Amino acid sequence: MAFDGEQEIYQERILDHYEEPYHRGACPEATHVHEDDNPLCGDVIHVELRINAEGRVDAAWFDGDGCCISQAAASMLMEKLEGMHIRDVKQFTAQDMLQLFGARLTPNRQKCCLLSWRVAQTALHSPVDAAGLASAPPTSSQATAAGPGPPSQEAS
Amino acid sequence: MASTPALPLDPTALRADFPILATRVHGDRPLVYFDNAATTQRPRQVIQALVDAYEQHYANVHRGIHWLSEQSTDLYEEARESVRRFIGARQRHEVIFTTGATASINLVARTWGDQHLRRGDEILLSEMEHHSNIVPWQQLAERTGCTVRFLPVTDDGQLVLAALDQLLTERTRLVAVTAVSNVLGTVNPIREIVARAHAVGALALVDAAQSVPHAATHVVDDDADFVAFSGHKMLGPSGVGVLYGREQLLDAMPPFLGGGSMIRRVTLDGFEPGELPAKFEAGTPPIVPALGLSAAIAYLEQIGMERIGSYESALTGYAHEVLARVDGLRLLGPPPAHKAGIVSFVIQGIHAHDVAQLVDQDGVAIRAGHHCAMPLHKRLGIAASNRASFYFYNTRDEVDRLCAALQRAQRVFRRRGDRPSAFKG
């Protein structure tokens, strides 16, 4: 059968993340927040991060609505981000995200998978309150080390 | 209109004309093609017409005086005549070949619209329009300062005709509505809407992309001023569409694209536009696609539009009946009596994309998303929906296979319990 095994989108591991997501909700004392949607399908992801004084992601939470892929991918990404230094988060590329998700996705569904990744990357630059922040602003070397941008969105 | 009940059509016999319908996908699952509102498939007769055109008749039209060009020109103009007959237009030159319904609507917006619309003028659309009958008017509003207004839609996807009393005024210059909703299948009362538009001195444009392929069209009886549709949604090739316009309107409109064919004379100081229909067909037109469209019309006429309509109507009724029995499935739009062969739905707890992806694994091709009608989805309070859209070659057996595939999709999720979704965006 063509859809068995680890290529299958609707495999146990992914459904687990979809139905019992990791850190779905509000992040206590979030320092960085961003939200975006994918207007083509209506998927929306909201990410809240708490980044500590050393520039590490202390806590990563998401909320949202959408297909199994977008929501499960967000859950996997939150789990992955916690403990990472923002320098490494910025180097975590779209390709890395697709690899983290695991199942083979057509280009159309890749954008479902990459929505949370895109939101999280933008969240790094979206402090809740610019005045009172503990997060280290990106140095120029960190900024240039950021991964490639998300693939362009196709037309309807 | 013939009222003698014709023999019901035999989809099995007709399917044999469509090579692609024998495709097996994902291993050996027979393809169930339910995305006909997006584009239909083509019978051998249409494909053969394209091959014949390229192998025997092809040259540019309206240019050469050589034998082949005359052949090509004659066939191209015969294709125009077959469209004229098929939609019940008076004059052949009221049929303009475009690249599709989208191009047809843009043509009207860019010529008639730019010429006549000013700040204070209004265009009335409906909330159930395809983006192709919204965006060209929004662009026109940006250029001219005119206002775009919308006829509302009921919860079950029908136009609120009572609102016409307030919305139609002496400021209304154009009413542009779809004959059939591409999302919900709702059949709109076009004649009544056209008459109401004319009563306040407005013109009426009908987006007939979803109606011409499925029901007999009579542009004169409907009294529409402009009618737009596409070839690829009615067995024809992509790349050809039609704009029908009343002669005196088309005559008074400025040309759209400039180039070869659309001129009478060009000098270094300027140009004189050509006559209809050439005036709106700048450049080399979609010659072979137009011949393909003509072959598609011949095929449809041989079956008979009445038979197609009644077969699809019965199939839609059947689909409603069996889909209504799927737990957690909510049908969108009006009851089958008010619909063409389009059945849209949402399934509780499963996103439309996941539904489409899972039923695709069983070989069933349905649409997921907003179907180029974002405002309608917003009105219905949903982000996306699933759509099964039929043509005369679809069968009850295929509808049953859709149902089985949907139930399998539900089992993938349901064994794990419902996921609470409290997100408020």
XYZ file of C-alpha atoms in Angstrom, chain A residues 1-3 8-10 12 15-21 24 35 39-46 63-69 71 106 109 111-112 156, chain B residues 26-27 29 131 349-351 353-355 357-358 360-362 367 369-370 372 374 383-384 408 412-425:
74
model
C 0.000 0.000 0.000
C 1.250 3.381 -0.982
C 0.673 5.201 2.291
C 2.398 8.598 5.756
C 1.137 12.000 6.874
C -1.520 10.655 9.193
C 0.604 7.920 14.938
C -1.719 12.457 15.073
C -0.380 12.385 18.642
C 0.976 15.896 18.256
C -2.266 17.017 16.619
C -4.576 15.673 19.265
C -2.401 16.036 22.324
C -0.225 18.962 21.407
C -0.841 24.537 23.393
C 0.833 35.379 14.902
C -4.977 32.908 3.922
C -5.244 30.218 1.267
C -6.454 27.587 3.711
C -7.235 29.603 6.828
C -4.564 27.974 8.991
C -3.500 30.312 11.782
C -0.659 29.951 14.301
C 0.086 32.103 17.314
C -2.141 28.227 19.771
C -3.967 28.125 16.480
C -6.447 26.561 14.209
C -6.073 24.618 11.032
C -5.215 21.314 9.485
C -3.513 18.407 11.147
C -0.185 19.245 9.540
C -1.055 22.135 14.178
C 3.826 17.899 -1.397
C 1.229 20.936 2.189
C 3.418 25.524 3.589
C 1.069 24.108 6.235
C -4.770 30.720 -5.515
C -2.070 5.547 -5.799
C -1.484 1.970 -6.811
C -7.528 2.790 -7.029
C -12.896 36.153 -6.998
C -13.200 18.123 13.760
C -11.303 17.563 10.510
C -9.833 20.394 8.490
C -7.312 19.906 3.648
C -6.990 16.795 5.772
C -10.305 15.517 4.442
C -5.817 14.493 1.435
C -7.304 11.411 3.082
C -7.350 11.284 -2.230
C -5.604 8.240 -0.802
C -8.712 6.333 -1.889
C -11.526 20.272 -3.714
C -10.094 25.359 0.546
C -12.013 28.488 -0.227
C -11.652 31.286 -4.930
C -13.034 33.916 0.370
C -12.193 29.048 6.831
C -12.395 26.298 4.254
C -12.345 6.117 6.500
C -8.197 8.042 11.183
C -9.077 10.796 13.616
C -12.028 9.504 15.563
C -10.346 6.532 17.209
C -8.362 9.101 19.106
C -11.162 11.273 20.404
C -12.156 14.788 19.476
C -9.583 17.490 19.784
C -10.894 20.504 21.636
C -10.334 23.680 19.663
C -10.742 26.739 21.822
C -8.588 29.063 19.765
C -10.241 32.376 19.141
C -7.807 33.763 16.583
